Amino acid sequence: MNKRPGFPIQLSQTGAAGPPSKSKPSVPARSGLNPGVVLARAASSVSGVGLDSDAVRARMVQKLAEQGVKDPRVLEAMGLVERHCFVESALVNQAYEDTSLPIGLGQTISKPNVVARMVELLCQDATGKLGRVLEIGTGCGYQAAVLSHVATEVYSIERLRGLHEKARANLRPFRLHNVHLIFGDGMLGYPKGAPYAGIISAAGGDAVPQAWLDQLAVGGRVIAPTITSAGHQALVVILKTSLGFERQVLEAVHFVPLKSGVA
Ligand code: SAH
């Protein structure tokens, strides 16, 4: 049998009623924990003593750092957000593995590695916190929670009402007052929060919608999976400068499709 970290079992043994995925968040929304502490915790937990979700998550953060994620703000945010609170209870024991997971209605939560990579791309060049950020595709709300620790305000838009509501329920216990969930078509952006310091899409389209470019602040970036001229989906980064737009095509990725309209 596949050997898994013991934390979900441990969580239910701590007397939490009901499925562990819906247990109350145990980490304060903003603990100010520095990544050094997160990594130190990861190292100390390898002994196997006290395997709780903090330790399992700290190991995930350590793995992200080994995989090349460098930005301490991103590592800290990944260490703070309890990913197991955003997935179905049956999948809780996979919550900290580097895998995408189904979140219902045919959609998926991205791998931690992909979330960290994209948030790192969004934060590059920013000193301290990013300003207002727009996320297209709230899904289960996990990435919005990560973004809430690196940006002053997060506007996150979802086109599927069922997921918009699920994200609202998932995020409620974390009391992240800088996260604003919107039900609507993200292809139109969200003009009320513009201009944005960054726009990040969790769904891949054929092109980056003009609305996103219009709603970006000078110096801000769009990070979006997009079909390239080679015909496959890749991460595209577009920087808005005072002279125009600079576009970079990075590695191939596999995201759910960006669709127009709401459902
Ligand atoms: N960031 C999410 C990942 C969700 S998957 C998380 O952490 O869980 C991508 C999401 O994008 C899906 O929920 C899908 O419904 C949504 N989506 C696709 N096209 C969209 C659009 N035009 N506007 C808003 N959301 C969209």
PDB file of C-alpha atoms and ligand atoms in Angstrom:
ATOM      1  CA  MET A   1       0.000   0.000   0.000  1.00  0.00           C
ATOM      2  CA  ASN A   2       1.104   3.516  -0.723  1.00  0.00           C
ATOM      3  CA  LYS A   3       2.684   4.954   2.419  1.00  0.00           C
ATOM      4  CA  ARG A   4       1.273   8.362   3.271  1.00  0.00           C
ATOM      5  CA  PRO A   5       2.182  10.919   5.901  1.00  0.00           C
ATOM      6  CA  GLY A   6       0.222  10.237   9.054  1.00  0.00           C
ATOM      7  CA  PHE A   7      -1.262  13.677   9.530  1.00  0.00           C
ATOM      8  CA  PRO A   8      -4.887  13.100   8.479  1.00  0.00           C
ATOM      9  CA  ILE A   9      -5.131  10.142  10.844  1.00  0.00           C
ATOM     10  CA  GLN A  10      -3.468  12.188  13.528  1.00  0.00           C
ATOM     11  CA  LEU A  11      -5.857  15.068  12.943  1.00  0.00           C
ATOM     12  CA  SER A  12      -8.901  12.879  13.463  1.00  0.00           C
ATOM     13  CA  GLN A  13      -7.241  11.396  16.538  1.00  0.00           C
ATOM     14  CA  THR A  14      -6.975  14.841  18.057  1.00  0.00           C
ATOM     15  CA  GLY A  15     -10.709  14.664  18.624  1.00  0.00           C
ATOM     16  CA  ALA A  16     -11.818  16.931  15.786  1.00  0.00           C
ATOM     17  CA  ALA A  17     -15.424  16.059  15.049  1.00  0.00           C
ATOM     18  CA  GLY A  18     -16.205  15.194  11.455  1.00  0.00           C
ATOM     19  CA  PRO A  19     -13.852  15.001   8.496  1.00  0.00           C
ATOM     20  CA  PRO A  20     -10.396  16.454   9.076  1.00  0.00           C
ATOM     21  CA  SER A  21     -10.602  18.579   5.947  1.00  0.00           C
ATOM     22  CA  LYS A  22     -13.191  20.730   7.596  1.00  0.00           C
ATOM     23  CA  SER A  23     -11.355  21.094  10.873  1.00  0.00           C
ATOM     24  CA  LYS A  24     -10.830  24.677  11.990  1.00  0.00           C
ATOM     25  CA  PRO A  25      -7.724  26.357  10.612  1.00  0.00           C
ATOM     26  CA  SER A  26      -5.044  25.968  13.226  1.00  0.00           C
ATOM     27  CA  VAL A  27      -2.631  28.579  11.934  1.00  0.00           C
ATOM     28  CA  PRO A  28      -3.508  32.230  12.462  1.00  0.00           C
ATOM     29  CA  ALA A  29      -4.282  33.860   9.128  1.00  0.00           C
ATOM     30  CA  ARG A  30      -1.211  36.060   9.422  1.00  0.00           C
ATOM     31  CA  SER A  31       1.274  34.680  11.875  1.00  0.00           C
ATOM     32  CA  GLY A  32       4.225  36.635  10.536  1.00  0.00           C
ATOM     33  CA  LEU A  33       6.131  33.355  10.519  1.00  0.00           C
ATOM     34  CA  ASN A  34       9.316  33.767   8.584  1.00  0.00           C
ATOM     35  CA  PRO A  35      10.334  31.182   5.988  1.00  0.00           C
ATOM     36  CA  GLY A  36      13.412  30.278   8.000  1.00  0.00           C
ATOM     37  CA  VAL A  37      11.096  29.122  10.753  1.00  0.00           C
ATOM     38  CA  VAL A  38       8.939  27.260   8.253  1.00  0.00           C
ATOM     39  CA  LEU A  39      11.973  25.469   6.841  1.00  0.00           C
ATOM     40  CA  ALA A  40      13.402  24.755  10.288  1.00  0.00           C
ATOM     41  CA  ARG A  41      10.107  23.192  11.276  1.00  0.00           C
ATOM     42  CA  ALA A  42      10.219  21.068   8.153  1.00  0.00           C
ATOM     43  CA  ALA A  43      13.658  19.809   9.025  1.00  0.00           C
ATOM     44  CA  SER A  44      12.717  19.021  12.615  1.00  0.00           C
ATOM     45  CA  SER A  45       9.565  17.178  11.622  1.00  0.00           C
ATOM     46  CA  VAL A  46      11.457  14.646   9.539  1.00  0.00           C
ATOM     47  CA  SER A  47      12.148  12.725  12.732  1.00  0.00           C
ATOM     48  CA  GLY A  48       8.482  11.725  12.585  1.00  0.00           C
ATOM     49  CA  VAL A  49       7.576  13.134  15.972  1.00  0.00           C
ATOM     50  CA  GLY A  50       4.395  15.208  16.099  1.00  0.00           C
ATOM     51  CA  LEU A  51       3.320  14.850  12.493  1.00  0.00           C
ATOM     52  CA  ASP A  52       0.513  17.384  12.308  1.00  0.00           C
ATOM     53  CA  SER A  53      -0.574  19.476   9.360  1.00  0.00           C
ATOM     54  CA  ASP A  54       1.999  22.191  10.184  1.00  0.00           C
ATOM     55  CA  ALA A  55       4.819  19.719   9.855  1.00  0.00           C
ATOM     56  CA  VAL A  56       3.507  18.109   6.677  1.00  0.00           C
ATOM     57  CA  ARG A  57       3.002  21.536   5.154  1.00  0.00           C
ATOM     58  CA  ALA A  58       6.466  22.634   6.212  1.00  0.00           C
ATOM     59  CA  ARG A  59       7.883  19.624   4.404  1.00  0.00           C
ATOM     60  CA  MET A  60       5.932  20.661   1.311  1.00  0.00           C
ATOM     61  CA  VAL A  61       7.510  24.124   1.600  1.00  0.00           C
ATOM     62  CA  GLN A  62      10.947  22.596   1.920  1.00  0.00           C
ATOM     63  CA  LYS A  63      10.302  20.573  -1.236  1.00  0.00           C
ATOM     64  CA  LEU A  64       9.157  23.713  -3.061  1.00  0.00           C
ATOM     65  CA  ALA A  65      12.410  25.423  -2.071  1.00  0.00           C
ATOM     66  CA  GLU A  66      14.378  22.409  -3.341  1.00  0.00           C
ATOM     67  CA  GLN A  67      12.426  22.600  -6.601  1.00  0.00           C
ATOM     68  CA  GLY A  68      13.630  26.182  -7.087  1.00  0.00           C
ATOM     69  CA  VAL A  69      11.034  28.449  -5.468  1.00  0.00           C
ATOM     70  CA  LYS A  70      13.166  31.182  -3.913  1.00  0.00           C
ATOM     71  CA  ASP A  71      10.935  34.083  -2.938  1.00  0.00           C
ATOM     72  CA  PRO A  72      10.639  34.013   0.875  1.00  0.00           C
ATOM     73  CA  ARG A  73       7.240  35.735   0.693  1.00  0.00           C
ATOM     74  CA  VAL A  74       5.908  32.913  -1.460  1.00  0.00           C
ATOM     75  CA  LEU A  75       7.420  30.155   0.679  1.00  0.00           C
ATOM     76  CA  GLU A  76       5.963  31.772   3.768  1.00  0.00           C
ATOM     77  CA  ALA A  77       2.497  32.064   2.192  1.00  0.00           C
ATOM     78  CA  MET A  78       2.608  28.420   1.055  1.00  0.00           C
ATOM     79  CA  GLY A  79       3.525  27.458   4.616  1.00  0.00           C
ATOM     80  CA  LEU A  80       0.645  29.416   6.101  1.00  0.00           C
ATOM     81  CA  VAL A  81      -2.297  28.210   4.020  1.00  0.00           C
ATOM     82  CA  GLU A  82      -3.834  24.911   5.070  1.00  0.00           C
ATOM     83  CA  ARG A  83      -4.351  23.258   1.708  1.00  0.00           C
ATOM     84  CA  HIS A  84      -6.157  20.316   3.318  1.00  0.00           C
ATOM     85  CA  CYS A  85      -9.011  22.682   4.237  1.00  0.00           C
ATOM     86  CA  PHE A  86      -9.697  23.289   0.526  1.00  0.00           C
ATOM     87  CA  VAL A  87     -10.001  19.711  -0.756  1.00  0.00           C
ATOM     88  CA  GLU A  88     -12.680  17.058  -0.319  1.00  0.00           C
ATOM     89  CA  SER A  89     -12.276  14.959   2.813  1.00  0.00           C
ATOM     90  CA  ALA A  90     -11.563  11.841   0.738  1.00  0.00           C
ATOM     91  CA  LEU A  91      -8.515  13.591  -0.735  1.00  0.00           C
ATOM     92  CA  VAL A  92      -7.150  15.131   2.447  1.00  0.00           C
ATOM     93  CA  ASN A  93      -4.223  12.724   2.664  1.00  0.00           C
ATOM     94  CA  GLN A  94      -3.035  13.937  -0.760  1.00  0.00           C
ATOM     95  CA  ALA A  95      -3.379  17.622   0.089  1.00  0.00           C
ATOM     96  CA  TYR A  96       0.352  18.244   0.528  1.00  0.00           C
ATOM     97  CA  GLU A  97       1.572  16.073  -2.332  1.00  0.00           C
ATOM     98  CA  ASP A  98       2.722  17.786  -5.497  1.00  0.00           C
ATOM     99  CA  THR A  99      -0.371  16.902  -7.416  1.00  0.00           C
ATOM    100  CA  SER A 100      -3.412  18.657  -8.821  1.00  0.00           C
ATOM    101  CA  LEU A 101      -6.707  17.500  -7.286  1.00  0.00           C
ATOM    102  CA  PRO A 102     -10.356  17.575  -8.405  1.00  0.00           C
ATOM    103  CA  ILE A 103     -12.478  20.260  -6.724  1.00  0.00           C
ATOM    104  CA  GLY A 104     -15.837  19.443  -8.341  1.00  0.00           C
ATOM    105  CA  LEU A 105     -17.669  20.569 -11.476  1.00  0.00           C
ATOM    106  CA  GLY A 106     -14.843  19.168 -13.616  1.00  0.00           C
ATOM    107  CA  GLN A 107     -12.279  21.659 -12.258  1.00  0.00           C
ATOM    108  CA  THR A 108      -8.985  21.107 -10.447  1.00  0.00           C
ATOM    109  CA  ILE A 109      -6.821  22.814  -7.844  1.00  0.00           C
ATOM    110  CA  SER A 110      -3.304  23.287  -9.279  1.00  0.00           C
ATOM    111  CA  LYS A 111      -0.246  21.504  -7.886  1.00  0.00           C
ATOM    112  CA  PRO A 112       1.441  23.410  -5.042  1.00  0.00           C
ATOM    113  CA  ASN A 113       4.518  23.732  -7.229  1.00  0.00           C
ATOM    114  CA  VAL A 114       2.562  25.443  -9.997  1.00  0.00           C
ATOM    115  CA  VAL A 115       0.772  27.767  -7.555  1.00  0.00           C
ATOM    116  CA  ALA A 116       4.110  28.764  -5.981  1.00  0.00           C
ATOM    117  CA  ARG A 117       5.771  29.244  -9.365  1.00  0.00           C
ATOM    118  CA  MET A 118       2.981  31.482 -10.662  1.00  0.00           C
ATOM    119  CA  VAL A 119       2.760  33.547  -7.480  1.00  0.00           C
ATOM    120  CA  GLU A 120       6.535  33.969  -7.557  1.00  0.00           C
ATOM    121  CA  LEU A 121       6.341  35.234 -11.144  1.00  0.00           C
ATOM    122  CA  LEU A 122       3.598  37.634 -10.075  1.00  0.00           C
ATOM    123  CA  CYS A 123       5.696  39.000  -7.172  1.00  0.00           C
ATOM    124  CA  GLN A 124       8.996  39.436  -9.025  1.00  0.00           C
ATOM    125  CA  ASP A 125      10.342  42.992  -8.791  1.00  0.00           C
ATOM    126  CA  ALA A 126       7.834  43.986  -6.101  1.00  0.00           C
ATOM    127  CA  THR A 127       9.424  45.065  -2.866  1.00  0.00           C
ATOM    128  CA  GLY A 128       7.317  44.070   0.116  1.00  0.00           C
ATOM    129  CA  LYS A 129       3.698  43.319  -0.627  1.00  0.00           C
ATOM    130  CA  LEU A 130       2.108  43.537  -4.043  1.00  0.00           C
ATOM    131  CA  GLY A 131      -0.783  45.962  -4.324  1.00  0.00           C
ATOM    132  CA  ARG A 132      -4.186  44.891  -5.669  1.00  0.00           C
ATOM    133  CA  VAL A 133      -4.233  41.565  -7.478  1.00  0.00           C
ATOM    134  CA  LEU A 134      -6.903  39.954  -9.673  1.00  0.00           C
ATOM    135  CA  GLU A 135      -7.238  36.168  -9.813  1.00  0.00           C
ATOM    136  CA  ILE A 136      -9.245  34.615 -12.625  1.00  0.00           C
ATOM    137  CA  GLY A 137     -10.759  31.283 -11.523  1.00  0.00           C
ATOM    138  CA  THR A 138     -11.313  31.162  -7.758  1.00  0.00           C
ATOM    139  CA  GLY A 139     -12.019  27.422  -7.836  1.00  0.00           C
ATOM    140  CA  CYS A 140     -11.878  26.164  -4.251  1.00  0.00           C
ATOM    141  CA  GLY A 141     -10.256  29.393  -3.007  1.00  0.00           C
ATOM    142  CA  TYR A 142      -6.838  27.935  -2.181  1.00  0.00           C
ATOM    143  CA  GLN A 143      -4.746  30.182  -4.408  1.00  0.00           C
ATOM    144  CA  ALA A 144      -6.751  33.239  -3.328  1.00  0.00           C
ATOM    145  CA  ALA A 145      -5.740  32.427   0.264  1.00  0.00           C
ATOM    146  CA  VAL A 146      -2.079  32.149  -0.778  1.00  0.00           C
ATOM    147  CA  LEU A 147      -2.342  35.468  -2.634  1.00  0.00           C
ATOM    148  CA  SER A 148      -3.865  37.141   0.425  1.00  0.00           C
ATOM    149  CA  HIS A 149      -0.475  36.835   2.150  1.00  0.00           C
ATOM    150  CA  VAL A 150       1.548  38.446  -0.647  1.00  0.00           C
ATOM    151  CA  ALA A 151      -0.831  41.183  -1.845  1.00  0.00           C
ATOM    152  CA  THR A 152      -2.691  43.991  -0.106  1.00  0.00           C
ATOM    153  CA  GLU A 153      -6.039  43.154  -1.784  1.00  0.00           C
ATOM    154  CA  VAL A 154      -7.129  40.087  -3.727  1.00  0.00           C
ATOM    155  CA  TYR A 155     -10.077  40.180  -6.127  1.00  0.00           C
ATOM    156  CA  SER A 156     -10.905  36.650  -7.231  1.00  0.00           C
ATOM    157  CA  ILE A 157     -13.536  35.927  -9.849  1.00  0.00           C
ATOM    158  CA  GLU A 158     -15.218  32.596 -10.650  1.00  0.00           C
ATOM    159  CA  ARG A 159     -17.704  31.804 -13.427  1.00  0.00           C
ATOM    160  CA  LEU A 160     -19.244  28.684 -11.824  1.00  0.00           C
ATOM    161  CA  ARG A 161     -21.671  29.586  -9.055  1.00  0.00           C
ATOM    162  CA  GLY A 162     -21.184  26.235  -7.290  1.00  0.00           C
ATOM    163  CA  LEU A 163     -17.441  26.834  -6.946  1.00  0.00           C
ATOM    164  CA  HIS A 164     -17.840  30.509  -6.061  1.00  0.00           C
ATOM    165  CA  GLU A 165     -20.018  29.401  -3.141  1.00  0.00           C
ATOM    166  CA  LYS A 166     -17.695  26.562  -2.183  1.00  0.00           C
ATOM    167  CA  ALA A 167     -14.736  28.960  -2.092  1.00  0.00           C
ATOM    168  CA  ARG A 168     -16.709  31.347   0.082  1.00  0.00           C
ATOM    169  CA  ALA A 169     -17.426  28.544   2.563  1.00  0.00           C
ATOM    170  CA  ASN A 170     -13.824  27.262   2.457  1.00  0.00           C
ATOM    171  CA  LEU A 171     -12.371  30.734   3.054  1.00  0.00           C
ATOM    172  CA  ARG A 172     -14.800  31.895   5.744  1.00  0.00           C
ATOM    173  CA  PRO A 173     -12.977  30.355   8.747  1.00  0.00           C
ATOM    174  CA  PHE A 174      -9.696  31.978   7.708  1.00  0.00           C
ATOM    175  CA  ARG A 175     -11.180  35.502   7.981  1.00  0.00           C
ATOM    176  CA  LEU A 176      -8.999  36.899   5.216  1.00  0.00           C
ATOM    177  CA  HIS A 177     -10.459  40.382   5.051  1.00  0.00           C
ATOM    178  CA  ASN A 178      -8.423  41.350   2.001  1.00  0.00           C
ATOM    179  CA  VAL A 179      -9.954  38.635  -0.218  1.00  0.00           C
ATOM    180  CA  HIS A 180     -12.951  39.717  -2.308  1.00  0.00           C
ATOM    181  CA  LEU A 181     -14.827  36.944  -4.128  1.00  0.00           C
ATOM    182  CA  ILE A 182     -16.783  37.827  -7.233  1.00  0.00           C
ATOM    183  CA  PHE A 183     -19.175  35.677  -9.238  1.00  0.00           C
ATOM    184  CA  GLY A 184     -18.786  36.586 -12.896  1.00  0.00           C
ATOM    185  CA  ASP A 185     -16.939  36.158 -16.184  1.00  0.00           C
ATOM    186  CA  GLY A 186     -13.266  36.789 -15.539  1.00  0.00           C
ATOM    187  CA  MET A 187     -12.569  37.213 -19.246  1.00  0.00           C
ATOM    188  CA  LEU A 188     -13.904  40.721 -18.745  1.00  0.00           C
ATOM    189  CA  GLY A 189     -11.560  41.290 -15.807  1.00  0.00           C
ATOM    190  CA  TYR A 190     -13.031  43.235 -12.902  1.00  0.00           C
ATOM    191  CA  PRO A 191     -12.822  46.968 -13.619  1.00  0.00           C
ATOM    192  CA  LYS A 192     -13.895  47.987 -10.101  1.00  0.00           C
ATOM    193  CA  GLY A 193     -10.556  46.884  -8.620  1.00  0.00           C
ATOM    194  CA  ALA A 194      -8.372  48.178 -11.488  1.00  0.00           C
ATOM    195  CA  PRO A 195      -5.589  49.057 -12.016  1.00  0.00           C
ATOM    196  CA  TYR A 196      -3.998  45.844 -10.743  1.00  0.00           C
ATOM    197  CA  ALA A 197      -0.403  45.255  -9.718  1.00  0.00           C
ATOM    198  CA  GLY A 198      -0.862  41.728 -11.048  1.00  0.00           C
ATOM    199  CA  ILE A 199      -3.394  39.468 -12.760  1.00  0.00           C
ATOM    200  CA  ILE A 200      -3.102  35.704 -12.432  1.00  0.00           C
ATOM    201  CA  SER A 201      -5.246  33.215 -14.315  1.00  0.00           C
ATOM    202  CA  ALA A 202      -5.929  29.679 -13.135  1.00  0.00           C
ATOM    203  CA  ALA A 203      -7.549  28.789 -16.476  1.00  0.00           C
ATOM    204  CA  GLY A 204      -5.964  28.701 -19.923  1.00  0.00           C
ATOM    205  CA  GLY A 205      -7.301  30.567 -22.952  1.00  0.00           C
ATOM    206  CA  ASP A 206      -6.365  30.950 -26.615  1.00  0.00           C
ATOM    207  CA  ALA A 207      -5.135  34.476 -25.942  1.00  0.00           C
ATOM    208  CA  VAL A 208      -4.816  36.916 -23.053  1.00  0.00           C
ATOM    209  CA  PRO A 209      -8.029  38.990 -23.046  1.00  0.00           C
ATOM    210  CA  GLN A 210      -7.571  42.683 -23.841  1.00  0.00           C
ATOM    211  CA  ALA A 211      -9.536  43.588 -20.674  1.00  0.00           C
ATOM    212  CA  TRP A 212      -6.741  42.146 -18.514  1.00  0.00           C
ATOM    213  CA  LEU A 213      -4.099  44.224 -20.289  1.00  0.00           C
ATOM    214  CA  ASP A 214      -6.266  47.339 -19.983  1.00  0.00           C
ATOM    215  CA  GLN A 215      -6.826  46.758 -16.245  1.00  0.00           C
ATOM    216  CA  LEU A 216      -3.150  46.234 -15.453  1.00  0.00           C
ATOM    217  CA  ALA A 217      -1.110  49.022 -13.826  1.00  0.00           C
ATOM    218  CA  VAL A 218       2.152  50.100 -15.452  1.00  0.00           C
ATOM    219  CA  GLY A 219       4.819  47.851 -13.924  1.00  0.00           C
ATOM    220  CA  GLY A 220       2.244  45.084 -13.337  1.00  0.00           C
ATOM    221  CA  ARG A 221       2.210  41.606 -14.852  1.00  0.00           C
ATOM    222  CA  VAL A 222      -0.328  39.146 -16.199  1.00  0.00           C
ATOM    223  CA  ILE A 223       0.567  35.497 -15.516  1.00  0.00           C
ATOM    224  CA  ALA A 224      -1.644  33.260 -17.605  1.00  0.00           C
ATOM    225  CA  PRO A 225      -1.592  29.807 -19.174  1.00  0.00           C
ATOM    226  CA  THR A 226      -2.183  30.518 -22.867  1.00  0.00           C
ATOM    227  CA  ILE A 227      -2.089  28.597 -26.147  1.00  0.00           C
ATOM    228  CA  THR A 228       1.129  29.574 -27.905  1.00  0.00           C
ATOM    229  CA  SER A 229       1.842  29.855 -31.624  1.00  0.00           C
ATOM    230  CA  ALA A 230       3.304  26.321 -31.351  1.00  0.00           C
ATOM    231  CA  GLY A 231      -0.213  25.137 -30.502  1.00  0.00           C
ATOM    232  CA  HIS A 232       0.301  24.041 -26.895  1.00  0.00           C
ATOM    233  CA  GLN A 233      -0.497  25.649 -23.564  1.00  0.00           C
ATOM    234  CA  ALA A 234       2.390  27.462 -21.843  1.00  0.00           C
ATOM    235  CA  LEU A 235       2.769  29.969 -19.043  1.00  0.00           C
ATOM    236  CA  VAL A 236       2.776  33.440 -20.542  1.00  0.00           C
ATOM    237  CA  VAL A 237       3.984  36.500 -18.640  1.00  0.00           C
ATOM    238  CA  ILE A 238       3.093  39.950 -19.906  1.00  0.00           C
ATOM    239  CA  LEU A 239       4.694  43.007 -18.298  1.00  0.00           C
ATOM    240  CA  LYS A 240       3.030  46.383 -18.849  1.00  0.00           C
ATOM    241  CA  THR A 241       5.592  49.170 -19.234  1.00  0.00           C
ATOM    242  CA  SER A 242       5.131  52.834 -20.009  1.00  0.00           C
ATOM    243  CA  LEU A 243       6.182  51.986 -23.581  1.00  0.00           C
ATOM    244  CA  GLY A 244       3.929  48.985 -24.126  1.00  0.00           C
ATOM    245  CA  PHE A 245       3.845  45.275 -23.326  1.00  0.00           C
ATOM    246  CA  GLU A 246       6.707  42.775 -22.966  1.00  0.00           C
ATOM    247  CA  ARG A 247       5.662  39.166 -23.462  1.00  0.00           C
ATOM    248  CA  GLN A 248       7.557  36.077 -22.316  1.00  0.00           C
ATOM    249  CA  VAL A 249       6.582  32.465 -23.017  1.00  0.00           C
ATOM    250  CA  LEU A 250       7.755  30.042 -20.321  1.00  0.00           C
ATOM    251  CA  GLU A 251       7.257  26.319 -19.669  1.00  0.00           C
ATOM    252  CA  ALA A 252       4.415  24.133 -20.955  1.00  0.00           C
ATOM    253  CA  VAL A 253       1.507  23.695 -18.505  1.00  0.00           C
ATOM    254  CA  HIS A 254      -1.903  21.988 -18.383  1.00  0.00           C
ATOM    255  CA  PHE A 255      -4.727  24.111 -17.031  1.00  0.00           C
ATOM    256  CA  VAL A 256      -8.495  23.761 -17.344  1.00  0.00           C
ATOM    257  CA  PRO A 257      -9.933  25.942 -20.130  1.00  0.00           C
ATOM    258  CA  LEU A 258     -10.794  29.599 -19.733  1.00  0.00           C
ATOM    259  CA  LYS A 259     -14.451  29.863 -20.738  1.00  0.00           C
ATOM    260  CA  SER A 260     -16.678  32.861 -21.293  1.00  0.00           C
ATOM    261  CA  GLY A 261     -19.989  33.539 -19.571  1.00  0.00           C
ATOM    262  CA  VAL A 262     -21.218  32.204 -16.227  1.00  0.00           C
ATOM    263  CA  ALA A 263     -22.914  28.948 -15.255  1.00  0.00           C
TER     264      ALA A 263
HETATM  265  N1  SAH B   1      -7.212  28.928  -8.292  1.00  0.00           N
HETATM  266  C1  SAH B   1      -8.088  27.793  -8.165  1.00  0.00           C
HETATM  267  C2  SAH B   1      -7.966  26.876  -9.355  1.00  0.00           C
HETATM  268  C3  SAH B   1      -9.284  26.658  -9.978  1.00  0.00           C
HETATM  269  S1  SAH B   1      -9.292  25.826 -11.524  1.00  0.00           S
HETATM  270  C4  SAH B   1      -7.896  27.080  -6.849  1.00  0.00           C
HETATM  271  O1  SAH B   1      -6.988  27.426  -6.075  1.00  0.00           O
HETATM  272  O2  SAH B   1      -8.686  26.178  -6.570  1.00  0.00           O
HETATM  273  C5  SAH B   1      -9.693  27.157 -12.611  1.00  0.00           C
HETATM  274  C6  SAH B   1     -11.029  27.815 -12.396  1.00  0.00           C
HETATM  275  O3  SAH B   1     -11.180  28.799 -13.409  1.00  0.00           O
HETATM  276  C7  SAH B   1     -12.230  26.899 -12.509  1.00  0.00           C
HETATM  277  O4  SAH B   1     -12.939  26.931 -11.293  1.00  0.00           O
HETATM  278  C8  SAH B   1     -13.047  27.512 -13.643  1.00  0.00           C
HETATM  279  O5  SAH B   1     -14.449  27.439 -13.450  1.00  0.00           O
HETATM  280  C9  SAH B   1     -12.565  28.943 -13.632  1.00  0.00           C
HETATM  281  N2  SAH B   1     -12.784  29.710 -14.866  1.00  0.00           N
HETATM  282  C10 SAH B   1     -12.642  29.334 -16.157  1.00  0.00           C
HETATM  283  N3  SAH B   1     -12.949  30.353 -16.980  1.00  0.00           N
HETATM  284  C11 SAH B   1     -13.305  31.417 -16.178  1.00  0.00           C
HETATM  285  C12 SAH B   1     -13.753  32.753 -16.432  1.00  0.00           C
HETATM  286  N4  SAH B   1     -13.930  33.239 -17.664  1.00  0.00           N
HETATM  287  N5  SAH B   1     -14.013  33.539 -15.367  1.00  0.00           N
HETATM  288  C13 SAH B   1     -13.876  33.087 -14.094  1.00  0.00           C
HETATM  289  N6  SAH B   1     -13.481  31.832 -13.804  1.00  0.00           N
HETATM  290  C14 SAH B   1     -13.193  31.007 -14.832  1.00  0.00           C
END
